[in-house]
Short mmCIF file of C-alpha atoms in Angstrom, two decimals:
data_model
loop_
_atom_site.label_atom_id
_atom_site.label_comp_id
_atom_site.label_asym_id
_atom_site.label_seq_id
_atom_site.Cartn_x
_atom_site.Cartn_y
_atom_site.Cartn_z
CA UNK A 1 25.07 -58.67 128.21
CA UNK A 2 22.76 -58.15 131.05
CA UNK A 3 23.76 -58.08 134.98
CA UNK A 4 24.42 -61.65 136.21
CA UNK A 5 21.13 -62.51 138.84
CA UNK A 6 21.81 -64.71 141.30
CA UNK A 7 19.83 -66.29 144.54
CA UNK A 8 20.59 -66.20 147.66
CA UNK A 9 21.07 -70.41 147.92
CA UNK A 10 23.22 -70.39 144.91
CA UNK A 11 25.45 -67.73 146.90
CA UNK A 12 25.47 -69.49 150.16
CA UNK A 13 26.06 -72.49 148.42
CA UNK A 14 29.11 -71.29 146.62
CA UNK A 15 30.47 -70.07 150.05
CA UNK A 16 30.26 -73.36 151.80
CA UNK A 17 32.31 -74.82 148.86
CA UNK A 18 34.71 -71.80 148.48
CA UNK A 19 35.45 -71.80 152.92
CA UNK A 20 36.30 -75.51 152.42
CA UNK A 21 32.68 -76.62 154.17
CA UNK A 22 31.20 -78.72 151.25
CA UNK A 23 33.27 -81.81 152.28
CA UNK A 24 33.70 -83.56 155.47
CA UNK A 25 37.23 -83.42 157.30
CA UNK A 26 39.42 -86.80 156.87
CA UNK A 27 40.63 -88.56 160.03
CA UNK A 28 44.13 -89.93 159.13
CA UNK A 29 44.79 -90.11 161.98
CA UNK A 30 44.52 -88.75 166.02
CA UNK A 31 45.87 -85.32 166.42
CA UNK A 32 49.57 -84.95 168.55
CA UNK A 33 50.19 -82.98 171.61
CA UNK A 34 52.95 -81.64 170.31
CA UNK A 35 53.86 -78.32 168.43
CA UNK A 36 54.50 -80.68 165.31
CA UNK A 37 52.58 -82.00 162.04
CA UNK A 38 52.90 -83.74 158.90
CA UNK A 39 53.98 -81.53 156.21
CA UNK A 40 50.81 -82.47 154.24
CA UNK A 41 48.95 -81.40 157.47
CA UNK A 42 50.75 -77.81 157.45
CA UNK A 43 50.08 -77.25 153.92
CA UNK A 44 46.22 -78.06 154.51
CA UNK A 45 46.11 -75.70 157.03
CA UNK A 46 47.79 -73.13 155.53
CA UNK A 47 45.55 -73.16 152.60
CA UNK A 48 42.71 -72.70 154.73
CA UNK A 49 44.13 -69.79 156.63
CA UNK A 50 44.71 -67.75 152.85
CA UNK A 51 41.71 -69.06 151.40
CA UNK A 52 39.73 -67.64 154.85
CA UNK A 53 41.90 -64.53 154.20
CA UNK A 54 42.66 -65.03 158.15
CA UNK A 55 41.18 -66.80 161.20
CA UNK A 56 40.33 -64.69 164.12
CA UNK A 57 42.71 -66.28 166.71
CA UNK A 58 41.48 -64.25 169.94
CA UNK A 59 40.57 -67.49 171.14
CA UNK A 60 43.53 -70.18 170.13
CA UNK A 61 40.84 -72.91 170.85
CA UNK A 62 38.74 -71.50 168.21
CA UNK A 63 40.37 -70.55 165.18
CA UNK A 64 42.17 -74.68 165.77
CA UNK A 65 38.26 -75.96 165.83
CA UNK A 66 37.22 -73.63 162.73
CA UNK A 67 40.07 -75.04 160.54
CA UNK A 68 39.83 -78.47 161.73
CA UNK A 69 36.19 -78.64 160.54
CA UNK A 70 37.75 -77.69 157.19
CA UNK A 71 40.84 -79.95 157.32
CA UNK A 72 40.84 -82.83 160.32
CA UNK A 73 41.64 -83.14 164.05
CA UNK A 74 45.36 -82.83 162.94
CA UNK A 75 44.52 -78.59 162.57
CA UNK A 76 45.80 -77.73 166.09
CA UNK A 77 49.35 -79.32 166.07
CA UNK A 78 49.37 -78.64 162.11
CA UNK A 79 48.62 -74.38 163.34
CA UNK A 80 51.18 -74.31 166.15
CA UNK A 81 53.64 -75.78 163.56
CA UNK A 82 52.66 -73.29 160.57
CA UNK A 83 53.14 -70.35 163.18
CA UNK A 84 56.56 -71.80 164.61
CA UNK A 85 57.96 -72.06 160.96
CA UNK A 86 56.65 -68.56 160.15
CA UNK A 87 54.14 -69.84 157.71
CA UNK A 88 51.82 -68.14 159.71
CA UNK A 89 51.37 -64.95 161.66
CA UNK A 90 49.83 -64.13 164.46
CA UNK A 91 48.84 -60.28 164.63
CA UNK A 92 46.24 -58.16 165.59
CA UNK A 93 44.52 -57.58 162.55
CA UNK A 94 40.69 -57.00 161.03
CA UNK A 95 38.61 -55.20 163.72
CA UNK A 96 41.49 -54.85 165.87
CA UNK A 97 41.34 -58.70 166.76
CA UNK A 98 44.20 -61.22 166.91
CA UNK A 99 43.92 -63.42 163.88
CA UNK A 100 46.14 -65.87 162.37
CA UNK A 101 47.08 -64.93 158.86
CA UNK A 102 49.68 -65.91 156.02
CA UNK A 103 52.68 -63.60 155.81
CA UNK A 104 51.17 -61.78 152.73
CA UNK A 105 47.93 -61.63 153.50
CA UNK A 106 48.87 -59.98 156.67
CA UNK A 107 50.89 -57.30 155.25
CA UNK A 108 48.14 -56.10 153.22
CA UNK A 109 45.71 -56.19 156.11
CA UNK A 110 47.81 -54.25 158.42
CA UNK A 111 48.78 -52.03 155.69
CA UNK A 112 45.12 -50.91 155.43
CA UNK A 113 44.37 -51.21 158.93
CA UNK A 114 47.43 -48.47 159.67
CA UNK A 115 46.29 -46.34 156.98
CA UNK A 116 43.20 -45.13 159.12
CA UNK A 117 45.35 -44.45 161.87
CA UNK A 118 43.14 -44.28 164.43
CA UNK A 119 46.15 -43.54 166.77
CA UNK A 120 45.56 -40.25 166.00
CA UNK A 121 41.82 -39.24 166.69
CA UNK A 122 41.72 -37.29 169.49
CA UNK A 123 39.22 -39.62 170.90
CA UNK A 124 41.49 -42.28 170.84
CA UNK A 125 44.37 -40.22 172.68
CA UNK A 126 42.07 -39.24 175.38
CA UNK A 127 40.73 -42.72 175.98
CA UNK A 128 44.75 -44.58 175.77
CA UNK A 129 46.95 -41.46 177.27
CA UNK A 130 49.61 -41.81 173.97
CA UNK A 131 50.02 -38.91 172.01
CA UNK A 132 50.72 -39.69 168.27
CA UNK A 133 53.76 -38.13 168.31
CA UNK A 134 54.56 -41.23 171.60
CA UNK A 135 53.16 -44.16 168.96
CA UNK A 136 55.64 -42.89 166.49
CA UNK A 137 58.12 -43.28 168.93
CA UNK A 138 57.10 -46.29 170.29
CA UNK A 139 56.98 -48.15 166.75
CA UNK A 140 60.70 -46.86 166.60
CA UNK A 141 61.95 -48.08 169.85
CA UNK A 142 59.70 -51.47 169.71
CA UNK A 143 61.18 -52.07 166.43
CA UNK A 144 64.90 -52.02 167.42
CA UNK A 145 64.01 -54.04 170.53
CA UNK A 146 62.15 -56.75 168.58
CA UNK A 147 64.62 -56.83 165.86
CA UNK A 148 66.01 -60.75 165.52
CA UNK A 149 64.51 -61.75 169.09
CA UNK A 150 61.43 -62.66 171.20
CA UNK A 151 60.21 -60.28 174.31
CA UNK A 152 58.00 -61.61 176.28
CA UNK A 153 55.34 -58.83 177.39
CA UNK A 154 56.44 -58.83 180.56
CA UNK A 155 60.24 -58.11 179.18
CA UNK A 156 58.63 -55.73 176.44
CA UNK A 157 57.23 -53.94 179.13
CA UNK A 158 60.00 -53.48 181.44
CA UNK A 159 62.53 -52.68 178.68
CA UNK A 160 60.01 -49.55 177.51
CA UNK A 161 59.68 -48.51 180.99
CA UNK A 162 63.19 -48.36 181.47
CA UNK A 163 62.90 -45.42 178.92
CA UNK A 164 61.62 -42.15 179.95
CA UNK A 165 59.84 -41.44 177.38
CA UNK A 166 57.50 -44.42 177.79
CA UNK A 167 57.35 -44.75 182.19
CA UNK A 168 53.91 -43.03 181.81
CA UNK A 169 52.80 -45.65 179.44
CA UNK A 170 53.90 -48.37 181.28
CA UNK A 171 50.21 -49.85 182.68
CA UNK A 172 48.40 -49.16 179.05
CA UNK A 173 52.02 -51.40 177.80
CA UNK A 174 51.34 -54.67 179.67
CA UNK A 175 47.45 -54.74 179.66
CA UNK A 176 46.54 -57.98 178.32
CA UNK A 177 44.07 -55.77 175.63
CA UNK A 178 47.00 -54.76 173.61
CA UNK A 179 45.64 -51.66 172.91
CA UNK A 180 48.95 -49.79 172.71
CA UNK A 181 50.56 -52.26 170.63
CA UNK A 182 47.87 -52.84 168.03
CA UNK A 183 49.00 -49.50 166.64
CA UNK A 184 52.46 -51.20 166.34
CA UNK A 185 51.21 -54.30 164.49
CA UNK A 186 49.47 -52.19 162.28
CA UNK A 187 52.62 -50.73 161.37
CA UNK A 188 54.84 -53.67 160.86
CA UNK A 189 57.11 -53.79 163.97
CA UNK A 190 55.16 -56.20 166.01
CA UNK A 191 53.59 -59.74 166.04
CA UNK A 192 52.78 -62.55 168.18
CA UNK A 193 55.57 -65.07 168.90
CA UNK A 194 55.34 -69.01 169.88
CA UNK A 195 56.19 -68.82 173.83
CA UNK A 196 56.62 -71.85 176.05
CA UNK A 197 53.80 -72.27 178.94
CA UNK A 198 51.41 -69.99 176.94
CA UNK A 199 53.23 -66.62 177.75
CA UNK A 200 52.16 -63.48 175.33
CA UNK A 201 55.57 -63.03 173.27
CA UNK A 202 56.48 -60.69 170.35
CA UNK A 203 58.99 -60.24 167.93
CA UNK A 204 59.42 -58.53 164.93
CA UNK A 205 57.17 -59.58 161.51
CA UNK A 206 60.43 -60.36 159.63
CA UNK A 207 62.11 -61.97 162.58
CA UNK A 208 59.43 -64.54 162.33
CA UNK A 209 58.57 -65.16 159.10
CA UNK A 210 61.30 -65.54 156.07
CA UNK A 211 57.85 -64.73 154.01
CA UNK A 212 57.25 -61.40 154.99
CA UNK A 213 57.31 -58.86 152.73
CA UNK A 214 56.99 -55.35 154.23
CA UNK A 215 53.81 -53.02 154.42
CA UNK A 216 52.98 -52.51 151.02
CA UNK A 217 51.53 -49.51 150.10
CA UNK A 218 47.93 -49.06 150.10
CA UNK A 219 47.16 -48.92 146.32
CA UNK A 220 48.60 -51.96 146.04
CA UNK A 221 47.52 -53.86 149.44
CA UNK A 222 43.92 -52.70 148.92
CA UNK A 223 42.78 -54.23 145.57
CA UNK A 224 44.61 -57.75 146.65
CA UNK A 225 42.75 -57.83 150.21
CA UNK A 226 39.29 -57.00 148.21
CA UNK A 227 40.15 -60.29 145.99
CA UNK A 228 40.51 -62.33 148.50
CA UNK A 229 38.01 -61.50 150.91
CA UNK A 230 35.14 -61.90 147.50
CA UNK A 231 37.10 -64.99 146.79
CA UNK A 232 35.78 -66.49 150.28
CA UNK A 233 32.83 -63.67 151.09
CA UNK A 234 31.64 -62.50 147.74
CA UNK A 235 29.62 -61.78 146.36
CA UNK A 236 29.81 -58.28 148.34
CA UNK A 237 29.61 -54.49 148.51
CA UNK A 238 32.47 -52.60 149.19
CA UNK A 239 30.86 -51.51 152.53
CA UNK A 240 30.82 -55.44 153.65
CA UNK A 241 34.45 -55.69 152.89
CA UNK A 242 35.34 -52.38 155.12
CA UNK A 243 33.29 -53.63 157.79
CA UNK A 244 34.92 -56.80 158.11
CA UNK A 245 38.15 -55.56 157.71
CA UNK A 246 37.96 -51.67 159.84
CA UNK A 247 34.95 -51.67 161.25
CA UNK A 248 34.40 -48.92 157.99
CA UNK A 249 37.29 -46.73 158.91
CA UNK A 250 38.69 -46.48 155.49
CA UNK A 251 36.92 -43.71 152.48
CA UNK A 252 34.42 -44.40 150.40
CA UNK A 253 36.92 -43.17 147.72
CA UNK A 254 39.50 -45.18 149.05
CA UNK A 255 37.31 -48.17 148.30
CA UNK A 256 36.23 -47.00 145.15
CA UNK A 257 39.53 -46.91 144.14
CA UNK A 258 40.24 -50.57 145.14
CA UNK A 259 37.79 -51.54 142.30
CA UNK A 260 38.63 -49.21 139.94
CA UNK A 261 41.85 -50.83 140.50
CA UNK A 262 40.51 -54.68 139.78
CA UNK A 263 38.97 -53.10 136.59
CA UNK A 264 37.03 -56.39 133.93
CA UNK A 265 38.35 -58.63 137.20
CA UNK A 266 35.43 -57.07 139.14
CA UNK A 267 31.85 -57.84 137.77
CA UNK A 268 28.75 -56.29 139.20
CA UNK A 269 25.78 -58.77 139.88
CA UNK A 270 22.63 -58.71 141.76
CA UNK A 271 21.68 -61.42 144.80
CA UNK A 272 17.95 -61.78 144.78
CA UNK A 273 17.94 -58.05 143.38
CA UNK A 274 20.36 -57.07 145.55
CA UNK A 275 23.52 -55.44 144.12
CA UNK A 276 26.74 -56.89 144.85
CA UNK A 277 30.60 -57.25 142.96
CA UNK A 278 32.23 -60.76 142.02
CA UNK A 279 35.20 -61.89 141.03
CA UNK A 280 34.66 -62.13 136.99
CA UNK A 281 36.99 -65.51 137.53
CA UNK A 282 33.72 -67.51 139.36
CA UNK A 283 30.89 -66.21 137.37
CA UNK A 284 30.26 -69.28 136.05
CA UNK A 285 30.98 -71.53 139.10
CA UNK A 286 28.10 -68.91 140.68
CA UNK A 287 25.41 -69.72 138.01
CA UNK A 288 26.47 -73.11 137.78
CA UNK A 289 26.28 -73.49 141.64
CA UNK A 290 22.66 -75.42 142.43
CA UNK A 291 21.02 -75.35 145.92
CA UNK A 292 21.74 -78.49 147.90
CA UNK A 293 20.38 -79.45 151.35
CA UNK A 294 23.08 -78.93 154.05
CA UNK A 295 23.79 -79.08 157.78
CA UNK A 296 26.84 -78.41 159.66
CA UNK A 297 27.44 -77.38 163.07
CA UNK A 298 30.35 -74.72 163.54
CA UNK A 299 32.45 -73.29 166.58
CA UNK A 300 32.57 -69.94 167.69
CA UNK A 301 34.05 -67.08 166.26
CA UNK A 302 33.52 -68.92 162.87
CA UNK A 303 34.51 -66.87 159.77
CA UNK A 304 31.60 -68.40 158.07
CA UNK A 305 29.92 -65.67 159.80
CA UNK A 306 32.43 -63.08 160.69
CA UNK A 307 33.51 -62.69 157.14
CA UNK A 308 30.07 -61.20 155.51
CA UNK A 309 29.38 -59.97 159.57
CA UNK A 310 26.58 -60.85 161.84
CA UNK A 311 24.88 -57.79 160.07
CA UNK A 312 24.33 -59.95 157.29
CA UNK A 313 20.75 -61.04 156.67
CA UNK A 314 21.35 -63.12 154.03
CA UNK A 315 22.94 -65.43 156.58
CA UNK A 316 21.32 -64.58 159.91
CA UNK A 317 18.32 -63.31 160.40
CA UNK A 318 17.85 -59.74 162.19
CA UNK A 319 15.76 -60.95 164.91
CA UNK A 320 17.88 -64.00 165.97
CA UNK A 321 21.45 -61.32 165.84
CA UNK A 322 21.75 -61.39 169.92
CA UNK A 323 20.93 -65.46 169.83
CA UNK A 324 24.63 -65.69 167.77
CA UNK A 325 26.45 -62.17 168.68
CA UNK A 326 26.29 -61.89 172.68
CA UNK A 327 28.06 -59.81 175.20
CA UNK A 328 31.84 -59.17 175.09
CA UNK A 329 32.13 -59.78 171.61
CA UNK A 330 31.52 -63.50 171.64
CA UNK A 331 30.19 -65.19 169.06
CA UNK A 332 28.25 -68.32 169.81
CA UNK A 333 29.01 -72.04 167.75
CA UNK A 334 26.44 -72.15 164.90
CA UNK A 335 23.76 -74.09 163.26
CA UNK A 336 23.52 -73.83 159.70
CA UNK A 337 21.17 -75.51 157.55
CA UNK A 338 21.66 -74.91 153.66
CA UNK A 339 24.11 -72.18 154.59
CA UNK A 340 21.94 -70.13 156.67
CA UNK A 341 22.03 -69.83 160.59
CA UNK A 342 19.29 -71.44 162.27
CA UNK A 343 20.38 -71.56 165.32
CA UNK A 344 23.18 -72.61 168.16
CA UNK A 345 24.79 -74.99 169.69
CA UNK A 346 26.55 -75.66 173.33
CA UNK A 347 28.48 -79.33 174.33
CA UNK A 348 28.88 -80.52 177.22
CA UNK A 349 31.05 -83.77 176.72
CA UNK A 350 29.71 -86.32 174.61
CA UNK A 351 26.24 -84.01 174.24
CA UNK A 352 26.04 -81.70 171.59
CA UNK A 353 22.74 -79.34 172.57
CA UNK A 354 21.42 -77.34 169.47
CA UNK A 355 18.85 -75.02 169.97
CA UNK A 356 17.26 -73.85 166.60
CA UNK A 357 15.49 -70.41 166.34
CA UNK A 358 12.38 -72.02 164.54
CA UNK A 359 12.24 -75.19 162.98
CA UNK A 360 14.83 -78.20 164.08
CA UNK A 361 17.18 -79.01 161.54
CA UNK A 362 16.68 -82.30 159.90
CA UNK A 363 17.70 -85.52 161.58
CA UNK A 364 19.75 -87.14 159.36
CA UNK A 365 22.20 -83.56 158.43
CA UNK A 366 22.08 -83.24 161.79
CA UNK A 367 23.48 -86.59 162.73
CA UNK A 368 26.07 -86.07 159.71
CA UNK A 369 26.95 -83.00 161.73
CA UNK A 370 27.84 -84.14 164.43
CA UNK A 371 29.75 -86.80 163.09
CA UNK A 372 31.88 -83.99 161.11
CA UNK A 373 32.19 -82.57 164.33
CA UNK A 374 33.61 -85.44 166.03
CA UNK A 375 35.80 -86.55 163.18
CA UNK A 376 37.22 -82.73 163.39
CA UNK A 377 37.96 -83.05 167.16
CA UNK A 378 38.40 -86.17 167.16
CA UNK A 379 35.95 -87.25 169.69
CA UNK A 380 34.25 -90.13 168.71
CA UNK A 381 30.56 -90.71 170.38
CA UNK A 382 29.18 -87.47 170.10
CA UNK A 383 25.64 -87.20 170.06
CA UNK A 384 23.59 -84.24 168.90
CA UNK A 385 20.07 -83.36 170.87
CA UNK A 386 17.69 -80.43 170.11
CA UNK A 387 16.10 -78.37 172.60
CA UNK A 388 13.58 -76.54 172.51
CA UNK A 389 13.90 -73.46 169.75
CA UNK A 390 14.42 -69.95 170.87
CA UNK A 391 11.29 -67.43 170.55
CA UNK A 392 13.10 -64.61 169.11
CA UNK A 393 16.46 -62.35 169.16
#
């Protein structure tokens, strides 16, 4: 049997239907104020969150619009419940971002994350003034602190400074970066904790979450974390997957081994030539997948995009990369038409401005996408405008 050849559409097609775009979000009803949800609400969201294999989370107001355009306004109360219960984490994770992420999901992220640890390049001592031999420590101490209780960073803070050991750590300890605690997430002794009035709190992984399994180890973490992210990205190289995860921190034998791993489970196929691995499991969902004309309109920080990377050409073009993937590490709300980016978008109230990179999208998807738009936010009345298109990246 020859190699499987699929198209680019048929791929992007199959993407939008696996991320939980190829249906509008229902509107039972308005969203609450309050850090409560229907159960059926919490359950939607949840699914979302494992099927995504995460949501960055660096900016709360984001990851609540990207899973509300996949569930209904209900996302942001349904989150903040899923996180209080523990059905969710929220952990620096792929790339070193904050992302919210089911319990297991997250332990075999952070398991792989740790296993590069970058801690211990000398580049990264010299730039964050902690010796390995002080992150060791640190994971020790932060675990027994965190241990059945919530620290607020503040508290963290003053209770490691109180030590000795950690006084000349103290600044790097409360920066708002985190960059001294990621290392600790990574290992398992640190995540983010609900906090009244919107105060950065930690506790400990299995103080929050009743789910949480423990680090597993990295033979076993690996080949899981490749299945999901091809369940929702694929298909994909094994570069693709390290990227989005590490930033391509981990071995190329490593990797290798992940697939070995999957064995018949993994299938290699080409994408308009390209070559790429699949989950044998959708093979025939792939094929069967036809193109279909599509708009949608997505927030920033979308996985959409941050799961095959703004790298990816199949999705963005090169020339347009800047338009979507600015300064600072933002990432701009997206235009897609037929599950490609053509574009961005900005609102400003009841105005939705898009601004294509070529050709405007067509009027009636667009309309539909605002409507999904408002149905997700639950902001009735939004209108959608185009300006004028961009000349270039």
């Amino acid at each position: 049997m020859g190699t499987l050849e699929l198209t680019t559409d048929q791929v992007l097609r199959w993407r939008l239907h696996r991320q939980h775009l190829g249906a509008a979000p229902t509107a039972d009803g308005p969203p609450t104020d309050t850090a409560s949800a229907s159960a059926a609400d919490v359950a939607a969201v949840v699914s979302v969150v494992e099927r995504l294999a995460g949501v960055q989370a660096q900016v709360p107001s984001a990851a609540e619009l990207a899973v509300a355009l996949r569930t209904g306004p209900a996302a942001p109360a349904a989150l903040r419940t899923a996180h209080a219960e523990g059905r969710l984490l929220r952990t620096w994770a792929q790339r070193g971002t904050l992302h919210l992420l089911d319990p297991r999901t997250a332990a075999d992220a952070l398991a792989l994350i740790g296993s590069a640890r970058t801690w211990e390049k000398p580049a990264w001592v010299r730039e964050f003034g902690a010796t390995p031999a002080q992150v060791a420590q640190l994971v020790e101490a932060v675990g027994e602190l965190l241990d059945g209780t919530v620290l607020t960073r503040e508290e963290l803070t003053a209770a490691l400074a109180a030590d000795p050991r950690f006084a000349p750590l103290a600044e790097q300890l409360a920066s708002g970066w985190g960059t001294l605690l990621k290392p600790l997430a990574w290992q398992g002794v640190l995540c983010h904790a609900p906090a009244p009035g919107g105060r950065a709190a930690f506790t400990h992984p299995a103080s929050h979450s009743p789910d949480w399994p423990g680090l597993p180890p990295v033979d076993q973490a690996g080949p899981r974390l490749l299945t999901a992210y091809l369940g929702a990205y694929g298909p994909a190289g094994l570069d693709r997957f390290d990227a989005w995860l590490s930033r391509n921190s981990l071995r190329k034998t490593v990797l290798k081994g992940f697939a070995a791993a999957l064995g018949d489970r993994l299938t290699d196929v080409t994408v308009d030539g390209a070559p790429a691995l699949a989950l044998t499991e959708h093979l025939d969902d792939l094929a069967a997948t036809p193109p279909a004309p599509s708009v949608h309109l997505l927030g920033p920080y979308d996985q959409y995009v941050l799961g095959p990377g703004t790298k990816a050409t199949e999705i963005l073009p090169a020339a347009h990369r800047t338009a979507v993937s600015r300064t600072a590490g933002r990432i701009a709300p997206l235009l897609l038409v037929d599950g490609r980016i053509t574009g961005t978008w900005e609102q400003d109230g009841p105005t939705v401005t898009v601004t294509p990179f070529d050709q405007p999208p067509p009027g009636t998807g667009l309309r539909a996408a605002a409507e999904r738009l408002a149905t997700a936010t639950a902001a009735p009345g939004l209108t959608a405008r185009v300006d004028a298109p961009t000349t270039g990246g």
